[in-house]
Amino acid sequence: MEKFFKLKERGTTVSKEIVGGITTFLAMAYILAVNPNILTDGTGMNWGSVFTATAISAGFATLVMAFLANLPVALAPGLGLNAFFTYSVVLGMGCSWQIALTAVLLEGILFIVLSLFGVREAIIKSIPANLKKAVAVGIGLFITIIGLANAGIVSTNTGTLIGFVNLNMSAPTAIVAVIGLILTIVLYVLKVPGSVLIGIAATTIIGIPFGVTTIPEGWTPFSTPSAPHWFAFDFGGIASIGIGKFIVIFITFLFTDMFDTIGTLMGVAEQGNLKDSDGNIKNAKGALLADAIGTVAGACLGTSTVTSFVESSSGVAAGARTGLASVVTGVLFILSLFLWPLFSIIPSAATAPALIFVGYLMMKSVTSIDFADPTEGIPAFITIMVMPFAYSISKGIAWGMIAYVIAKVSGKKAKDIPVVTWILAAIFLADIIFEAVK
């Protein structure tokens, strides 16, 4: 164990790694309830099957991270990516969830190839830094508005385009969600490990007297897990939606996953001093490969893109420095398979505060965006603005890329535009024109 994970070299112990691994699991276990709730919201997917896929893919991918990269980074189906899957691709574009899974599979396969040959790191370096940060912020706001809507806190029936409802007994879901959000904020400020998960659990209990949480007759917290949606792909359906639209879906999954992973790895590496002498992330190639393998495995099981979780930083804060912590986290995800009935009674009012709060975590990137330079700030603003207001992550990325090219050309800084950005902007513009004239 010492020889493989290099505990002494990184200044840690077995006990610290175990505590760190448990802390990371507590910090991100909310995804076991949130991911099935999002992916089954009007898509036709089975809740129990998605729960199983979530637990297995998270456990498997985190174990791969442990042994390929020896980093204390946990993975699971990502927030934002699952929202894009459901609300943009399936409900917004009218695609089946099987076609969406096909895009996730192909994205993961391409990621494996790119990771093996080091191309993925090169692509990351070519994407404008401020746009990467804007994507994270925009997704945070997009997730927040989904949480507010799912909880019934905001509505279009308020006399304005959108507004907060009156928090009276005619809106019990909204009341319970607000109580849960307050509780989550207090726990987080007090630095209680697993504050988001504890908030979900407490809000679920609080919802019982309000009639928001319902417990089925004969319910038991333990049960055999449901079978996942094994290999539910639809390659033939790609032609029915159009190659252009599928490419947009594919690229959005591709780059959103890329931004999430790189950002998380950089943050965890900085926090835990897990960098080499040149300041680069230790075992970055293995970490990116683990992420890609996790995405392919998740697609085969029937869930959206698997990515590295920023909540891993909570485990690092607790002392985790090696992949041993990831082994602990991965095993806990696998064990959670037999507790799926416990997660199935969690109402949207309990998971909505988690979505809203994760929005706050993702908003932090806005402070480092260079708004003083209009050729950087305007595209970032458009990216952030479009995602929640158009209710579409893909449209935010598309318009942001196009705005970046326009702003740089107008500012006589065309030489600053990476080749990849030119290509993406052209693809996104072509798709907008195609949608307008068809």
GROMACS .gro file of C-alpha atoms in nm:
model
  438
    1MET     CA    1   0.000   0.000   0.000
    2GLU     CA    2   0.276   0.242   0.095
    3LYS     CA    3   0.477   0.158  -0.216
    4PHE     CA    4   0.183   0.199  -0.457
    5PHE     CA    5   0.009   0.506  -0.311
    6LYS     CA    6   0.329   0.676  -0.185
    7LEU     CA    7   0.173   0.785   0.144
    8LYS     CA    8   0.494   0.905   0.314
    9GLU     CA    9   0.613   1.089   0.005
   10ARG     CA   10   0.292   1.294   0.006
   11GLY     CA   11   0.290   1.346   0.381
   12THR     CA   12  -0.021   1.145   0.465
   13THR     CA   13  -0.130   0.835   0.654
   14VAL     CA   14  -0.383   0.554   0.607
   15SER     CA   15  -0.615   0.709   0.866
   16LYS     CA   16  -0.603   1.051   0.696
   17GLU     CA   17  -0.682   0.891   0.361
   18ILE     CA   18  -0.979   0.701   0.504
   19VAL     CA   19  -1.119   1.015   0.668
   20GLY     CA   20  -1.060   1.212   0.347
   21GLY     CA   21  -1.232   0.947   0.136
   22ILE     CA   22  -1.537   0.937   0.365
   23THR     CA   23  -1.553   1.317   0.370
   24THR     CA   24  -1.553   1.334  -0.010
   25PHE     CA   25  -1.831   1.074  -0.028
   26LEU     CA   26  -2.044   1.266   0.222
   27ALA     CA   27  -1.985   1.588   0.031
   28MET     CA   28  -2.099   1.447  -0.305
   29ALA     CA   29  -2.337   1.162  -0.218
   30TYR     CA   30  -2.625   1.398  -0.293
   31ILE     CA   31  -2.567   1.310  -0.660
   32LEU     CA   32  -2.721   0.968  -0.589
   33ALA     CA   33  -3.056   1.141  -0.544
   34VAL     CA   34  -3.012   1.446  -0.765
   35ASN     CA   35  -2.892   1.265  -1.080
   36PRO     CA   36  -3.189   1.022  -1.105
   37ASN     CA   37  -3.430   1.307  -1.030
   38ILE     CA   38  -3.289   1.516  -1.316
   39LEU     CA   39  -3.244   1.239  -1.575
   40THR     CA   40  -3.594   1.097  -1.521
   41ASP     CA   41  -3.770   1.436  -1.530
   42GLY     CA   42  -3.992   1.383  -1.834
   43THR     CA   43  -3.746   1.167  -2.028
   44GLY     CA   44  -3.902   0.823  -1.975
   45MET     CA   45  -3.595   0.680  -1.800
   46ASN     CA   46  -3.649   0.459  -1.494
   47TRP     CA   47  -3.551   0.615  -1.159
   48GLY     CA   48  -3.416   0.295  -1.005
   49SER     CA   49  -3.215   0.212  -1.317
   50VAL     CA   50  -3.057   0.557  -1.322
   51PHE     CA   51  -2.977   0.532  -0.951
   52THR     CA   52  -2.797   0.202  -1.013
   53ALA     CA   53  -2.607   0.352  -1.306
   54THR     CA   54  -2.512   0.653  -1.095
   55ALA     CA   55  -2.376   0.447  -0.806
   56ILE     CA   56  -2.186   0.195  -1.021
   57SER     CA   57  -2.037   0.451  -1.261
   58ALA     CA   58  -1.930   0.677  -0.972
   59GLY     CA   59  -1.774   0.389  -0.781
   60PHE     CA   60  -1.603   0.240  -1.086
   61ALA     CA   61  -1.467   0.569  -1.223
   62THR     CA   62  -1.337   0.676  -0.881
   63LEU     CA   63  -1.154   0.344  -0.840
   64VAL     CA   64  -1.002   0.387  -1.187
   65MET     CA   65  -0.885   0.734  -1.080
   66ALA     CA   66  -0.726   0.580  -0.769
   67PHE     CA   67  -0.522   0.322  -0.957
   68LEU     CA   68  -0.444   0.512  -1.279
   69ALA     CA   69  -0.364   0.853  -1.135
   70ASN     CA   70  -0.320   0.804  -0.759
   71LEU     CA   71  -0.513   1.123  -0.692
   72PRO     CA   72  -0.779   1.194  -0.423
   73VAL     CA   73  -1.036   1.287  -0.687
   74ALA     CA   74  -1.382   1.130  -0.701
   75LEU     CA   75  -1.602   1.112  -1.010
   76ALA     CA   76  -1.975   1.078  -1.076
   77PRO     CA   77  -2.234   1.190  -1.334
   78GLY     CA   78  -2.185   1.566  -1.340
   79LEU     CA   79  -2.434   1.835  -1.253
   80GLY     CA   80  -2.481   2.062  -1.549
   81LEU     CA   81  -2.404   1.777  -1.785
   82ASN     CA   82  -2.710   1.586  -1.663
   83ALA     CA   83  -2.915   1.906  -1.687
   84PHE     CA   84  -2.797   1.954  -2.045
   85PHE     CA   85  -2.884   1.588  -2.115
   86THR     CA   86  -3.242   1.625  -1.990
   87TYR     CA   87  -3.351   1.985  -2.038
   88SER     CA   88  -3.156   2.079  -2.351
   89VAL     CA   89  -3.109   1.757  -2.551
   90VAL     CA   90  -3.416   1.549  -2.461
   91LEU     CA   91  -3.681   1.806  -2.367
   92GLY     CA   92  -3.542   2.105  -2.556
   93MET     CA   93  -3.426   1.946  -2.883
   94GLY     CA   94  -3.678   1.664  -2.885
   95CYS     CA   95  -3.417   1.386  -2.893
   96SER     CA   96  -3.474   1.053  -2.724
   97TRP     CA   97  -3.268   0.973  -2.416
   98GLN     CA   98  -3.119   0.684  -2.614
   99ILE     CA   99  -2.975   0.929  -2.870
  100ALA     CA  100  -2.842   1.144  -2.587
  101LEU     CA  101  -2.667   0.839  -2.438
  102THR     CA  102  -2.518   0.767  -2.780
  103ALA     CA  103  -2.361   1.115  -2.782
  104VAL     CA  104  -2.221   1.056  -2.433
  105LEU     CA  105  -2.071   0.722  -2.542
  106LEU     CA  106  -1.903   0.868  -2.850
  107GLU     CA  107  -1.774   1.163  -2.648
  108GLY     CA  108  -1.621   0.925  -2.396
  109ILE     CA  109  -1.458   0.712  -2.665
  110LEU     CA  110  -1.307   1.022  -2.827
  111PHE     CA  111  -1.186   1.136  -2.486
  112ILE     CA  112  -1.004   0.807  -2.435
  113VAL     CA  113  -0.825   0.850  -2.766
  114LEU     CA  114  -0.744   1.215  -2.698
  115SER     CA  115  -0.620   1.134  -2.348
  116LEU     CA  116  -0.396   0.852  -2.466
  117PHE     CA  117  -0.227   1.074  -2.723
  118GLY     CA  118  -0.213   1.389  -2.509
  119VAL     CA  119  -0.437   1.580  -2.749
  120ARG     CA  120  -0.689   1.660  -2.479
  121GLU     CA  121  -0.444   1.876  -2.288
  122ALA     CA  122  -0.351   2.059  -2.609
  123ILE     CA  123  -0.718   2.134  -2.687
  124ILE     CA  124  -0.772   2.267  -2.336
  125LYS     CA  125  -0.484   2.510  -2.376
  126SER     CA  126  -0.631   2.646  -2.700
  127ILE     CA  127  -0.970   2.743  -2.551
  128PRO     CA  128  -0.981   3.103  -2.420
  129ALA     CA  129  -0.945   3.102  -2.042
  130ASN     CA  130  -1.222   3.353  -1.977
  131LEU     CA  131  -1.471   3.148  -2.179
  132LYS     CA  132  -1.387   2.839  -1.972
  133LYS     CA  133  -1.465   3.032  -1.655
  134ALA     CA  134  -1.782   3.179  -1.807
  135VAL     CA  135  -1.908   2.831  -1.898
  136ALA     CA  136  -1.874   2.722  -1.535
  137VAL     CA  137  -2.057   3.034  -1.411
  138GLY     CA  138  -2.333   3.000  -1.671
  139ILE     CA  139  -2.389   2.635  -1.583
  140GLY     CA  140  -2.407   2.736  -1.218
  141LEU     CA  141  -2.687   2.983  -1.291
  142PHE     CA  142  -2.860   2.729  -1.517
  143ILE     CA  143  -2.854   2.469  -1.238
  144THR     CA  144  -2.979   2.730  -0.990
  145ILE     CA  145  -3.284   2.822  -1.194
  146ILE     CA  146  -3.364   2.451  -1.239
  147GLY     CA  147  -3.349   2.409  -0.862
  148LEU     CA  148  -3.570   2.712  -0.803
  149ALA     CA  149  -3.824   2.589  -1.058
  150ASN     CA  150  -3.825   2.229  -0.934
  151ALA     CA  151  -3.893   2.353  -0.581
  152GLY     CA  152  -4.173   2.581  -0.696
  153ILE     CA  153  -3.993   2.882  -0.549
  154VAL     CA  154  -4.017   3.072  -0.879
  155SER     CA  155  -4.311   3.076  -1.115
  156THR     CA  156  -4.432   3.251  -1.429
  157ASN     CA  157  -4.772   3.305  -1.262
  158THR     CA  158  -4.662   3.602  -1.052
  159GLY     CA  159  -4.765   3.888  -1.279
  160THR     CA  160  -4.411   3.922  -1.416
  161LEU     CA  161  -4.204   3.716  -1.659
  162ILE     CA  162  -4.078   3.517  -1.361
  163GLY     CA  163  -4.089   3.581  -0.989
  164PHE     CA  164  -4.083   3.434  -0.639
  165VAL     CA  165  -4.407   3.280  -0.514
  166ASN     CA  166  -4.566   3.376  -0.185
  167LEU     CA  167  -4.432   3.145   0.083
  168ASN     CA  168  -4.761   3.040   0.236
  169MET     CA  169  -4.919   2.701   0.300
  170SER     CA  170  -5.044   2.687  -0.059
  171ALA     CA  171  -4.679   2.640  -0.160
  172PRO     CA  172  -4.550   2.374   0.083
  173THR     CA  173  -4.280   2.251  -0.157
  174ALA     CA  174  -4.131   2.599  -0.181
  175ILE     CA  175  -4.140   2.644   0.198
  176VAL     CA  176  -3.963   2.313   0.259
  177ALA     CA  177  -3.701   2.393  -0.008
  178VAL     CA  178  -3.626   2.735   0.144
  179ILE     CA  179  -3.589   2.578   0.489
  180GLY     CA  180  -3.353   2.320   0.334
  181LEU     CA  181  -3.147   2.591   0.163
  182ILE     CA  182  -3.111   2.787   0.487
  183LEU     CA  183  -3.004   2.471   0.668
  184THR     CA  184  -2.749   2.385   0.395
  185ILE     CA  185  -2.602   2.735   0.407
  186VAL     CA  186  -2.565   2.724   0.786
  187LEU     CA  187  -2.399   2.381   0.777
  188TYR     CA  188  -2.161   2.486   0.498
  189VAL     CA  189  -2.060   2.811   0.673
  190LEU     CA  190  -1.994   2.610   0.989
  191LYS     CA  191  -1.774   2.379   0.776
  192VAL     CA  192  -1.971   2.067   0.865
  193PRO     CA  193  -1.849   1.774   0.648
  194GLY     CA  194  -2.121   1.654   0.410
  195SER     CA  195  -2.327   1.972   0.457
  196VAL     CA  196  -2.512   1.930   0.126
  197LEU     CA  197  -2.599   1.565   0.194
  198ILE     CA  198  -2.706   1.640   0.553
  199GLY     CA  199  -2.919   1.924   0.417
  200ILE     CA  200  -3.093   1.686   0.176
  201ALA     CA  201  -3.156   1.428   0.450
  202ALA     CA  202  -3.288   1.686   0.698
  203THR     CA  203  -3.508   1.852   0.436
  204THR     CA  204  -3.656   1.515   0.342
  205ILE     CA  205  -3.755   1.460   0.706
  206ILE     CA  206  -3.888   1.816   0.740
  207GLY     CA  207  -4.103   1.752   0.432
  208ILE     CA  208  -4.299   1.470   0.599
  209PRO     CA  209  -4.536   1.686   0.811
  210PHE     CA  210  -4.577   1.924   0.515
  211GLY     CA  211  -4.694   1.635   0.296
  212VAL     CA  212  -4.404   1.698   0.058
  213THR     CA  213  -4.221   1.376   0.147
  214THR     CA  214  -4.432   1.064   0.107
  215ILE     CA  215  -4.332   0.718   0.225
  216PRO     CA  216  -4.500   0.434   0.030
  217GLU     CA  217  -4.683   0.160   0.217
  218GLY     CA  218  -4.455  -0.134   0.290
  219TRP     CA  219  -4.147   0.076   0.224
  220THR     CA  220  -3.806  -0.053   0.340
  221PRO     CA  221  -3.472   0.132   0.321
  222PHE     CA  222  -3.287  -0.175   0.193
  223SER     CA  223  -3.348  -0.355  -0.135
  224THR     CA  224  -3.185  -0.524  -0.429
  225PRO     CA  225  -3.081  -0.258  -0.684
  226SER     CA  226  -3.268  -0.220  -1.012
  227ALA     CA  227  -3.102  -0.324  -1.337
  228PRO     CA  228  -2.945  -0.030  -1.523
  229HIS     CA  229  -3.034   0.071  -1.879
  230TRP     CA  230  -2.761  -0.149  -2.032
  231PHE     CA  231  -2.627  -0.036  -2.373
  232ALA     CA  232  -2.944   0.160  -2.456
  233PHE     CA  233  -2.793   0.334  -2.758
  234ASP     CA  234  -2.966   0.449  -3.076
  235PHE     CA  235  -2.712   0.505  -3.353
  236GLY     CA  236  -2.983   0.492  -3.617
  237GLY     CA  237  -3.164   0.784  -3.456
  238ILE     CA  238  -2.877   1.022  -3.531
  239ALA     CA  239  -2.995   1.062  -3.890
  240SER     CA  240  -3.350   1.141  -3.774
  241ILE     CA  241  -3.240   1.449  -3.577
  242GLY     CA  242  -2.980   1.564  -3.830
  243ILE     CA  243  -2.603   1.534  -3.827
  244GLY     CA  244  -2.560   1.908  -3.757
  245LYS     CA  245  -2.772   1.897  -3.441
  246PHE     CA  246  -2.600   1.580  -3.321
  247ILE     CA  247  -2.258   1.741  -3.369
  248VAL     CA  248  -2.368   2.036  -3.154
  249ILE     CA  249  -2.487   1.796  -2.882
  250PHE     CA  250  -2.166   1.595  -2.906
  251ILE     CA  251  -1.937   1.900  -2.892
  252THR     CA  252  -2.128   2.050  -2.598
  253PHE     CA  253  -2.092   1.728  -2.398
  254LEU     CA  254  -1.728   1.711  -2.505
  255PHE     CA  255  -1.618   2.058  -2.401
  256THR     CA  256  -1.839   2.096  -2.095
  257ASP     CA  257  -1.694   1.772  -1.958
  258MET     CA  258  -1.346   1.891  -2.050
  259PHE     CA  259  -1.388   2.222  -1.867
  260ASP     CA  260  -1.530   2.053  -1.556
  261THR     CA  261  -1.251   1.797  -1.536
  262ILE     CA  262  -0.957   2.029  -1.594
  263GLY     CA  263  -1.096   2.291  -1.357
  264THR     CA  264  -1.150   2.035  -1.081
  265LEU     CA  265  -0.808   1.876  -1.125
  266MET     CA  266  -0.634   2.214  -1.117
  267GLY     CA  267  -0.824   2.316  -0.803
  268VAL     CA  268  -0.756   1.993  -0.615
  269ALA     CA  269  -0.390   1.990  -0.723
  270GLU     CA  270  -0.345   2.347  -0.601
  271GLN     CA  271  -0.519   2.280  -0.270
  272GLY     CA  272  -0.329   1.958  -0.195
  273ASN     CA  273   0.003   2.064  -0.351
  274LEU     CA  274  -0.022   1.775  -0.595
  275LYS     CA  275   0.188   1.935  -0.867
  276ASP     CA  276   0.522   1.845  -1.017
  277SER     CA  277   0.831   2.066  -1.029
  278ASP     CA  278   0.698   2.244  -1.339
  279GLY     CA  279   0.370   2.331  -1.170
  280ASN     CA  280   0.169   2.076  -1.369
  281ILE     CA  281  -0.086   1.837  -1.221
  282LYS     CA  282   0.071   1.508  -1.112
  283ASN     CA  283  -0.040   1.214  -1.327
  284ALA     CA  284  -0.268   1.441  -1.532
  285LYS     CA  285  -0.276   1.197  -1.823
  286GLY     CA  286  -0.397   0.915  -1.598
  287ALA     CA  287  -0.657   1.143  -1.441
  288LEU     CA  288  -0.797   1.248  -1.778
  289LEU     CA  289  -0.802   0.887  -1.894
  290ALA     CA  290  -0.991   0.782  -1.580
  291ASP     CA  291  -1.247   1.052  -1.651
  292ALA     CA  292  -1.290   0.930  -2.009
  293ILE     CA  293  -1.321   0.564  -1.908
  294GLY     CA  294  -1.580   0.663  -1.649
  295THR     CA  295  -1.786   0.842  -1.913
  296VAL     CA  296  -1.788   0.537  -2.142
  297ALA     CA  297  -1.882   0.310  -1.852
  298GLY     CA  298  -2.158   0.549  -1.744
  299ALA     CA  299  -2.304   0.564  -2.095
  300CYS     CA  300  -2.309   0.183  -2.115
  301LEU     CA  301  -2.493   0.172  -1.781
  302GLY     CA  302  -2.740   0.444  -1.879
  303THR     CA  303  -2.633   0.776  -1.726
  304SER     CA  304  -2.501   1.110  -1.846
  305THR     CA  305  -2.136   1.214  -1.860
  306VAL     CA  306  -1.918   1.111  -1.565
  307THR     CA  307  -1.674   1.379  -1.456
  308SER     CA  308  -1.444   1.479  -1.171
  309PHE     CA  309  -1.623   1.646  -0.878
  310VAL     CA  310  -1.508   1.969  -0.718
  311GLU     CA  311  -1.637   1.829  -0.386
  312SER     CA  312  -1.317   1.623  -0.384
  313SER     CA  313  -1.157   1.935  -0.238
  314SER     CA  314  -1.344   1.866   0.087
  315GLY     CA  315  -1.158   1.535   0.119
  316VAL     CA  316  -0.828   1.707   0.045
  317ALA     CA  317  -0.909   1.960   0.315
  318ALA     CA  318  -0.958   1.666   0.553
  319GLY     CA  319  -0.607   1.537   0.473
  320ALA     CA  320  -0.644   1.318   0.160
  321ARG     CA  321  -0.343   1.327  -0.072
  322THR     CA  322  -0.344   0.997  -0.263
  323GLY     CA  323  -0.561   0.754  -0.453
  324LEU     CA  324  -0.624   0.556  -0.134
  325ALA     CA  325  -0.887   0.816  -0.044
  326SER     CA  326  -1.047   0.756  -0.384
  327VAL     CA  327  -1.057   0.382  -0.311
  328VAL     CA  328  -1.257   0.456   0.005
  329THR     CA  329  -1.496   0.688  -0.179
  330GLY     CA  330  -1.542   0.443  -0.466
  331VAL     CA  331  -1.623   0.153  -0.234
  332LEU     CA  332  -1.882   0.364  -0.047
  333PHE     CA  333  -2.056   0.446  -0.378
  334ILE     CA  334  -2.078   0.074  -0.462
  335LEU     CA  335  -2.219  -0.007  -0.116
  336SER     CA  336  -2.487   0.260  -0.162
  337LEU     CA  337  -2.644   0.041  -0.434
  338PHE     CA  338  -2.840  -0.147  -0.168
  339LEU     CA  339  -2.985   0.170  -0.017
  340TRP     CA  340  -3.167   0.294  -0.329
  341PRO     CA  341  -3.517   0.290  -0.170
  342LEU     CA  342  -3.384   0.534   0.090
  343PHE     CA  343  -3.285   0.776  -0.186
  344SER     CA  344  -3.608   0.721  -0.385
  345ILE     CA  345  -3.829   0.895  -0.126
  346ILE     CA  346  -3.622   1.214  -0.141
  347PRO     CA  347  -3.851   1.482  -0.296
  348SER     CA  348  -3.746   1.754  -0.538
  349ALA     CA  349  -3.790   2.002  -0.252
  350ALA     CA  350  -3.495   1.834  -0.079
  351THR     CA  351  -3.264   1.815  -0.380
  352ALA     CA  352  -3.347   2.166  -0.504
  353PRO     CA  353  -3.140   2.334  -0.229
  354ALA     CA  354  -2.842   2.122  -0.338
  355LEU     CA  355  -2.884   2.244  -0.698
  356ILE     CA  356  -2.912   2.605  -0.585
  357PHE     CA  357  -2.610   2.574  -0.356
  358VAL     CA  358  -2.393   2.407  -0.622
  359GLY     CA  359  -2.482   2.710  -0.833
  360TYR     CA  360  -2.306   2.922  -0.571
  361LEU     CA  361  -1.998   2.697  -0.582
  362MET     CA  362  -1.977   2.730  -0.960
  363MET     CA  363  -2.024   3.109  -0.948
  364LYS     CA  364  -1.685   3.156  -0.784
  365SER     CA  365  -1.511   3.159  -1.123
  366VAL     CA  366  -1.676   3.492  -1.213
  367THR     CA  367  -1.430   3.682  -0.992
  368SER     CA  368  -1.135   3.590  -1.216
  369ILE     CA  369  -1.296   3.679  -1.552
  370ASP     CA  370  -1.132   3.980  -1.717
  371PHE     CA  371  -1.433   4.208  -1.769
  372ALA     CA  372  -1.204   4.512  -1.807
  373ASP     CA  373  -1.114   4.391  -2.157
  374PRO     CA  374  -1.437   4.406  -2.364
  375THR     CA  375  -1.304   4.151  -2.613
  376GLU     CA  376  -1.287   3.904  -2.322
  377GLY     CA  377  -1.563   4.030  -2.094
  378ILE     CA  378  -1.844   4.063  -2.350
  379PRO     CA  379  -1.821   3.702  -2.479
  380ALA     CA  380  -1.800   3.582  -2.118
  381PHE     CA  381  -2.107   3.786  -2.026
  382ILE     CA  382  -2.303   3.654  -2.325
  383THR     CA  383  -2.210   3.295  -2.234
  384ILE     CA  384  -2.323   3.346  -1.874
  385MET     CA  385  -2.638   3.535  -1.971
  386VAL     CA  386  -2.766   3.300  -2.241
  387MET     CA  387  -2.746   2.975  -2.043
  388PRO     CA  388  -3.011   3.052  -1.778
  389PHE     CA  389  -3.225   3.290  -1.986
  390ALA     CA  390  -3.236   3.063  -2.291
  391TYR     CA  391  -3.259   2.762  -2.057
  392SER     CA  392  -2.987   2.597  -2.262
  393ILE     CA  393  -2.622   2.523  -2.191
  394SER     CA  394  -2.551   2.451  -2.556
  395LYS     CA  395  -2.688   2.787  -2.670
  396GLY     CA  396  -2.475   2.962  -2.409
  397ILE     CA  397  -2.158   2.796  -2.536
  398ALA     CA  398  -2.254   2.854  -2.900
  399TRP     CA  399  -2.331   3.224  -2.862
  400GLY     CA  400  -2.027   3.273  -2.639
  401MET     CA  401  -1.793   3.128  -2.899
  402ILE     CA  402  -1.948   3.335  -3.178
  403ALA     CA  403  -1.933   3.650  -2.964
  404TYR     CA  404  -1.568   3.582  -2.886
  405VAL     CA  405  -1.476   3.575  -3.254
  406ILE     CA  406  -1.681   3.889  -3.328
  407ALA     CA  407  -1.533   4.079  -3.033
  408LYS     CA  408  -1.174   3.987  -3.112
  409VAL     CA  409  -1.208   4.070  -3.482
  410SER     CA  410  -1.377   4.402  -3.398
  411GLY     CA  411  -1.102   4.482  -3.151
  412LYS     CA  412  -0.836   4.404  -3.413
  413LYS     CA  413  -0.717   4.108  -3.207
  414ALA     CA  414  -0.800   3.830  -3.452
  415LYS     CA  415  -0.455   3.682  -3.396
  416ASP     CA  416  -0.562   3.600  -3.040
  417ILE     CA  417  -0.832   3.361  -3.162
  418PRO     CA  418  -0.719   2.997  -3.142
  419VAL     CA  419  -0.781   2.780  -3.448
  420VAL     CA  420  -1.012   2.551  -3.249
  421THR     CA  421  -1.225   2.849  -3.147
  422TRP     CA  422  -1.261   2.956  -3.513
  423ILE     CA  423  -1.376   2.604  -3.600
  424LEU     CA  424  -1.625   2.582  -3.313
  425ALA     CA  425  -1.768   2.927  -3.385
  426ALA     CA  426  -1.819   2.830  -3.750
  427ILE     CA  427  -1.997   2.508  -3.653
  428PHE     CA  428  -2.223   2.686  -3.402
  429LEU     CA  429  -2.305   2.965  -3.651
  430ALA     CA  430  -2.389   2.711  -3.920
  431ASP     CA  431  -2.623   2.532  -3.681
  432ILE     CA  432  -2.803   2.858  -3.592
  433ILE     CA  433  -2.849   2.941  -3.961
  434PHE     CA  434  -2.965   2.585  -4.034
  435GLU     CA  435  -3.226   2.602  -3.756
  436ALA     CA  436  -3.346   2.942  -3.879
  437VAL     CA  437  -3.407   2.841  -4.240
  438LYS     CA  438  -3.533   2.485  -4.206
   0.00000   0.00000   0.00000
